[in-house]
PDB file of C-alpha atoms in Angstrom:
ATOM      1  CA  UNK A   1      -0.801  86.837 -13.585  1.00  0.00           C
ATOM      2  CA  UNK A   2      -2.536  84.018 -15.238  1.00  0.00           C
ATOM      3  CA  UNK A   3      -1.984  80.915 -14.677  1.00  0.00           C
ATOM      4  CA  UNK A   4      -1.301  77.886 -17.504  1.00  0.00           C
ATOM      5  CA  UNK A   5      -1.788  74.692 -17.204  1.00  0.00           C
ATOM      6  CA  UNK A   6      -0.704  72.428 -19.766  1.00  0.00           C
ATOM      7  CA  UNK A   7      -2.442  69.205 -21.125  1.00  0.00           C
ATOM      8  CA  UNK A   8      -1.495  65.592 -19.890  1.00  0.00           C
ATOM      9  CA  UNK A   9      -2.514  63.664 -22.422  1.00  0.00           C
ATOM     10  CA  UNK A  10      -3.440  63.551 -26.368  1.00  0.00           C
ATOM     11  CA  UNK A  11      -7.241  63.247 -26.475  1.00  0.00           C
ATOM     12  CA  UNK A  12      -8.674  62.840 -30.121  1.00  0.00           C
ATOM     13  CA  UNK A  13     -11.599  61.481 -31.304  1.00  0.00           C
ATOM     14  CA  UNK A  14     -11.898  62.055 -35.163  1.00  0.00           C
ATOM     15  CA  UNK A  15     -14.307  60.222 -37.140  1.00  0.00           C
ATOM     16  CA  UNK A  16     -14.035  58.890 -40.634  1.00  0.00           C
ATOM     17  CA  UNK A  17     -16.166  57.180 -43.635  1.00  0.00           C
ATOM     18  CA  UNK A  18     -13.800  55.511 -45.734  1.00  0.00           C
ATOM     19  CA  UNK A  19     -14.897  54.337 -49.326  1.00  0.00           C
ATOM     20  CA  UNK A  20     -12.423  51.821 -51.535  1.00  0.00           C
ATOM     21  CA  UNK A  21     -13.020  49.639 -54.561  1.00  0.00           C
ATOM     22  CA  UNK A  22     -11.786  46.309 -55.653  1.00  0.00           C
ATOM     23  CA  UNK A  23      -9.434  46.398 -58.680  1.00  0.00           C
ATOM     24  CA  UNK A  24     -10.944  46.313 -61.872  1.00  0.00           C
ATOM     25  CA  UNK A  25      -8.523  43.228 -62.837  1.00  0.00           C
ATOM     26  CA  UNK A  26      -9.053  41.419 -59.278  1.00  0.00           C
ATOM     27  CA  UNK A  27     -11.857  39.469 -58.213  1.00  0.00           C
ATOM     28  CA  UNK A  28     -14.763  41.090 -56.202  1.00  0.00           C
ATOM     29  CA  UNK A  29     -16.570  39.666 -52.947  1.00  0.00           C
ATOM     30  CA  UNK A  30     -18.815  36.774 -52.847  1.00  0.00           C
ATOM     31  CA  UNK A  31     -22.049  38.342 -51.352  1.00  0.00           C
ATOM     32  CA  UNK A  32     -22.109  34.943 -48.787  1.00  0.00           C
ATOM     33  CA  UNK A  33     -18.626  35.900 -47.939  1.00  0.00           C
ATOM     34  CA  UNK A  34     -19.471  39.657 -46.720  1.00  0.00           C
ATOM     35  CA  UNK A  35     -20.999  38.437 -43.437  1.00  0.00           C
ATOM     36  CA  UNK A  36     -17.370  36.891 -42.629  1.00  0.00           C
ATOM     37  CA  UNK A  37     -15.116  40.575 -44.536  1.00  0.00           C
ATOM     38  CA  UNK A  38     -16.992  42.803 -42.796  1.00  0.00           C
ATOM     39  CA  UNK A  39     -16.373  41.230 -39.169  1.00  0.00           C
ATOM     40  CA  UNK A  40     -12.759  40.836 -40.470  1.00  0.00           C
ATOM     41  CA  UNK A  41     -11.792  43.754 -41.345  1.00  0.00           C
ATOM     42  CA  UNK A  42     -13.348  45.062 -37.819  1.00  0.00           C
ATOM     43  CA  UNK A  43     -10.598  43.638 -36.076  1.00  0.00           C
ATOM     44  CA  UNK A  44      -8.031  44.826 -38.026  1.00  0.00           C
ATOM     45  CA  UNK A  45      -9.246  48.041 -37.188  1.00  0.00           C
ATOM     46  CA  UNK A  46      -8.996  47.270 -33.361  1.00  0.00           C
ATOM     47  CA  UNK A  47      -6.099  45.882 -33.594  1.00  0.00           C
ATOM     48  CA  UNK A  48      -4.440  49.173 -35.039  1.00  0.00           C
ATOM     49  CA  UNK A  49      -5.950  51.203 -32.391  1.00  0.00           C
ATOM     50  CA  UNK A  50      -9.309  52.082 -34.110  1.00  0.00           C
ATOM     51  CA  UNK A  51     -12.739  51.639 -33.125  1.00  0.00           C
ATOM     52  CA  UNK A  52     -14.825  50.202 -35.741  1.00  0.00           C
ATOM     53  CA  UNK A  53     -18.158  51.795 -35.763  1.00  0.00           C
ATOM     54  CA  UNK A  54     -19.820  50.224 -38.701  1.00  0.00           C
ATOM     55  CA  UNK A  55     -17.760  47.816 -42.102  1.00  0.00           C
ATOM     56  CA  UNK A  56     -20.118  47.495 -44.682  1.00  0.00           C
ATOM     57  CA  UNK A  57     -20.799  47.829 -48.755  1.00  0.00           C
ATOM     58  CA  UNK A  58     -21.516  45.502 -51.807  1.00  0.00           C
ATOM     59  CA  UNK A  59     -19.180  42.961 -53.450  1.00  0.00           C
ATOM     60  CA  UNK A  60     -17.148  45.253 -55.366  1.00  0.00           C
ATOM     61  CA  UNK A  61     -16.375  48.126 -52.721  1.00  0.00           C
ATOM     62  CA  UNK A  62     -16.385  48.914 -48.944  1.00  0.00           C
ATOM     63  CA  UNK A  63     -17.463  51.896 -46.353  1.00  0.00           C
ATOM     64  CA  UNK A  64     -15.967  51.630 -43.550  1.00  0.00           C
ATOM     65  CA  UNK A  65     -17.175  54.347 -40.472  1.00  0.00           C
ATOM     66  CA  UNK A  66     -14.420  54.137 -38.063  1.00  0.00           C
ATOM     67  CA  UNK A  67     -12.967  56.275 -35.366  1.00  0.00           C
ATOM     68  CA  UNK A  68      -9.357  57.146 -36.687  1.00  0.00           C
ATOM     69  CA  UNK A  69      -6.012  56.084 -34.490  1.00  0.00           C
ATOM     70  CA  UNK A  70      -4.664  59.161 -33.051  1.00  0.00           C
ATOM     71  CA  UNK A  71      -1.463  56.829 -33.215  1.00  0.00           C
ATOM     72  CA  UNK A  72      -1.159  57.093 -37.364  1.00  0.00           C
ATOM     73  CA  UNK A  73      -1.604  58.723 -40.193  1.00  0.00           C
ATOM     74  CA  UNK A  74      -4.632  58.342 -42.158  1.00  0.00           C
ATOM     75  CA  UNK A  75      -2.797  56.913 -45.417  1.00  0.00           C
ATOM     76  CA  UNK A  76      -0.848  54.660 -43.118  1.00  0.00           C
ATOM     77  CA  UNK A  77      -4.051  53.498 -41.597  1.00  0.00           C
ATOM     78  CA  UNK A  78      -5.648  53.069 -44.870  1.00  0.00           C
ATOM     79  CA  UNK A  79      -2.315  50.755 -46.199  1.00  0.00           C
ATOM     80  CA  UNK A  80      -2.544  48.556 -43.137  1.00  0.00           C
ATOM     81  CA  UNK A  81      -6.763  47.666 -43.337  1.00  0.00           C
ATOM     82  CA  UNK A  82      -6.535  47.286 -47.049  1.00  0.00           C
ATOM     83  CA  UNK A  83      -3.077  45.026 -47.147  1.00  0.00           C
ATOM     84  CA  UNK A  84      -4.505  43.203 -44.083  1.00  0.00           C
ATOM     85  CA  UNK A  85      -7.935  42.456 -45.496  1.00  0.00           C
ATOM     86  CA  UNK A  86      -6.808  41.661 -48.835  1.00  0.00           C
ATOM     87  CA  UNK A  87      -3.607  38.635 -47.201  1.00  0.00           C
ATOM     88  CA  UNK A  88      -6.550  37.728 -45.585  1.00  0.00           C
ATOM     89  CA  UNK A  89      -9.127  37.071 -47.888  1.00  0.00           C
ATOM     90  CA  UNK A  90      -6.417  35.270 -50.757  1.00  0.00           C
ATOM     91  CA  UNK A  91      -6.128  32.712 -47.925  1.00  0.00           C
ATOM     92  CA  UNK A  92     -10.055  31.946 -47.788  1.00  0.00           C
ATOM     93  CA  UNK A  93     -10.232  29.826 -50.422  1.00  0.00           C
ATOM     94  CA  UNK A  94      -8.997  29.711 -54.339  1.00  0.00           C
ATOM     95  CA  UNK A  95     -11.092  32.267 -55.406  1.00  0.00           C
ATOM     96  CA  UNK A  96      -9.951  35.120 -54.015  1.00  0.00           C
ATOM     97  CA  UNK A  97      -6.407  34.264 -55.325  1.00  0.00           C
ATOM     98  CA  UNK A  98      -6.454  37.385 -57.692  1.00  0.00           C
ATOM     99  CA  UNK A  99      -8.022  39.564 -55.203  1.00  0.00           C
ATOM    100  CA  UNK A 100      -6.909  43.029 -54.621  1.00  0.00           C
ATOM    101  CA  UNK A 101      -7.746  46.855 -53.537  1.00  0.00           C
ATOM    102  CA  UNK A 102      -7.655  49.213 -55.847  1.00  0.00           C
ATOM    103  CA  UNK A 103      -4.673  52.022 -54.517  1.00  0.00           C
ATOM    104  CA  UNK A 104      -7.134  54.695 -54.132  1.00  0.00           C
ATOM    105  CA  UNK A 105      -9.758  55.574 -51.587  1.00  0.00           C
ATOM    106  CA  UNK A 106     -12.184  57.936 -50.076  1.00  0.00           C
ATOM    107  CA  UNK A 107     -11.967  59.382 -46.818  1.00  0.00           C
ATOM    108  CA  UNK A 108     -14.927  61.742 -45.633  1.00  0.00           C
ATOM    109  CA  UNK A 109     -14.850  63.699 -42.023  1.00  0.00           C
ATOM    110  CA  UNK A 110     -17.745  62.780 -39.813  1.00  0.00           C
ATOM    111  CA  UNK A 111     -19.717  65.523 -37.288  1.00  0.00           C
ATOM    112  CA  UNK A 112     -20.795  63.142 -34.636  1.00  0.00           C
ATOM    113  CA  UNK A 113     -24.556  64.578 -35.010  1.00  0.00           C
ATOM    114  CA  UNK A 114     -24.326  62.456 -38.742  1.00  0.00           C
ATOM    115  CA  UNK A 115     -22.480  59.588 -37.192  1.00  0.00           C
ATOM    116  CA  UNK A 116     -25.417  57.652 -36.875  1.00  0.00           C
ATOM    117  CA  UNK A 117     -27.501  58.823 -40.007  1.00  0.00           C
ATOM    118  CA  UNK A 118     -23.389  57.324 -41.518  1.00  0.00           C
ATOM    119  CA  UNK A 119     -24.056  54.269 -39.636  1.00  0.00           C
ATOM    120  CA  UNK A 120     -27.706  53.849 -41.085  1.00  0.00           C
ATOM    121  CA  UNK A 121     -26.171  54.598 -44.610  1.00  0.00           C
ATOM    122  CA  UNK A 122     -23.573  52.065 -44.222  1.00  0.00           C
ATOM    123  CA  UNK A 123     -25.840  49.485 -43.480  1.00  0.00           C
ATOM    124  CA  UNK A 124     -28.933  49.660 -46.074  1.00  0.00           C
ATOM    125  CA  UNK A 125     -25.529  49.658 -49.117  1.00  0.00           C
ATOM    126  CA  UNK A 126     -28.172  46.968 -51.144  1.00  0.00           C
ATOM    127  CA  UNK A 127     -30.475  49.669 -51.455  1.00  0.00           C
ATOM    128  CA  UNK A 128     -28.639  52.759 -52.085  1.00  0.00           C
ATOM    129  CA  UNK A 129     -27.706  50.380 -55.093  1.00  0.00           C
ATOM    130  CA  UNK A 130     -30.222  49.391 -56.260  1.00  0.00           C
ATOM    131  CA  UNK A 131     -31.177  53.484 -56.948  1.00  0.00           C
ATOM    132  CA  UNK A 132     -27.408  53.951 -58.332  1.00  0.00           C
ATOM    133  CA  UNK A 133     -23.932  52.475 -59.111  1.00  0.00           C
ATOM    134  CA  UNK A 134     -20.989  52.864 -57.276  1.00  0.00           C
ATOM    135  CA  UNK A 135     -19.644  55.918 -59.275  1.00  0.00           C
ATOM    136  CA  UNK A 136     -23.289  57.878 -59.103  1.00  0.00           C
ATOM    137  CA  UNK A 137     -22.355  57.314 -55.225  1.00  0.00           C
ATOM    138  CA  UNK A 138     -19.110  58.064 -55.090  1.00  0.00           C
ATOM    139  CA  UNK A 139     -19.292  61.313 -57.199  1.00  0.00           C
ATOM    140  CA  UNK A 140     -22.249  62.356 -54.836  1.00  0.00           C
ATOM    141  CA  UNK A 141     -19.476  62.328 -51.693  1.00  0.00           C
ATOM    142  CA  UNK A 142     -16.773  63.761 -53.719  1.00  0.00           C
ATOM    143  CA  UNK A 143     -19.330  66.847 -54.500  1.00  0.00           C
ATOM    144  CA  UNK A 144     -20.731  67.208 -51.404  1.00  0.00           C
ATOM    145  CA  UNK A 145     -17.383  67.826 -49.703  1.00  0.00           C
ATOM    146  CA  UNK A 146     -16.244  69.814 -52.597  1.00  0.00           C
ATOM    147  CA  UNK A 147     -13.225  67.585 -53.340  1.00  0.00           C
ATOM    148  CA  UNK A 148     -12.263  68.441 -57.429  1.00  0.00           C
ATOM    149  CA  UNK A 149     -11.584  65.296 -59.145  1.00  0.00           C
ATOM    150  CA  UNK A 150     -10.652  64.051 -62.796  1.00  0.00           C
ATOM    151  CA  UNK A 151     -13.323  61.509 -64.155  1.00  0.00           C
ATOM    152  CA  UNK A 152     -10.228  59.762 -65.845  1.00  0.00           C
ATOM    153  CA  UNK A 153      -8.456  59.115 -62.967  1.00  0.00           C
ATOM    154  CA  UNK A 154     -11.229  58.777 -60.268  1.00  0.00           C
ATOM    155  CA  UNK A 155     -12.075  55.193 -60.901  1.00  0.00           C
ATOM    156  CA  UNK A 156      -9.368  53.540 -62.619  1.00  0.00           C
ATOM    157  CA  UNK A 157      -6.931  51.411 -60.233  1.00  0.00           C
TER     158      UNK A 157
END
């Protein structure tokens, strides 16, 4: 007879690249301000029960690498960083008084043999950019995980 033995704990360890945009109508990040987001929104993912592997992006959208909480779900997780960051920012100064997320995002599975070619991508955003805009980029992840989209609704908030 073959013995079972059942598991004791929930062990997960899922890793995601997670792409949003400021809204259109809102105001987007002060490149001198990114050094102080970026940090930021680190520790809101800690203090959900993430792990933060790399925050990055440009002043008018994030990536965010990030080892997901096996304690929520992913659009959950998503609604907390984004409302969290965005309270946050609005009390930096004035300027961000209009700022806002856009409602939709990306979110991209990550082998852990490309975690740290993710990590170098993150990183080097100012020149990925300065070869293409956000869209070129963001279509480019959309194809390459063969996610069907709808140009009209893609990129509008």
């Amino acid at each position: 007879m073959t013995e079972y033995k059942s598991m004791a704990s929930t062990l997960v360890k899922i890793d995601v690249h997670l792409i949003f945009h400021v809204k259109s109508t809102g105001t987007i990040m002060r490149t001198e301000d990114l050094e102080r987001i970026f940090p930021y929104i680190g520790g809101i993912i800690k203090g959900i029960g993430g792990l933060p592997i790399a925050v990055g992006g440009m002043p008018d959208h994030i990536h965010i690498l990030t080892s997901f909480p096996k304690t929520m779900s992913l659009a959950e997780f998503v609604k907390n960083v984004k409302a969290d960051s965005s309270k946050w920012m609005k009390s930096l100064d004035a300027y961000y008084g209009k700022f806002a997320w856009q409602e939709g995002y990306g979110a991209f599975s990550v082998s852990p043999s490309l975690v740290d070619k993710t990590i170098h991508y993150i990183r080097n955003q100012s020149e990925h950019h300065k070869k293409r805009t956000f869209q070129e980029e963001y279509k480019l992840f959309l194809d390459a995980y063969g996610i069907q989209y709808d140009e009209r609704y893609a990129f509008g908030d």
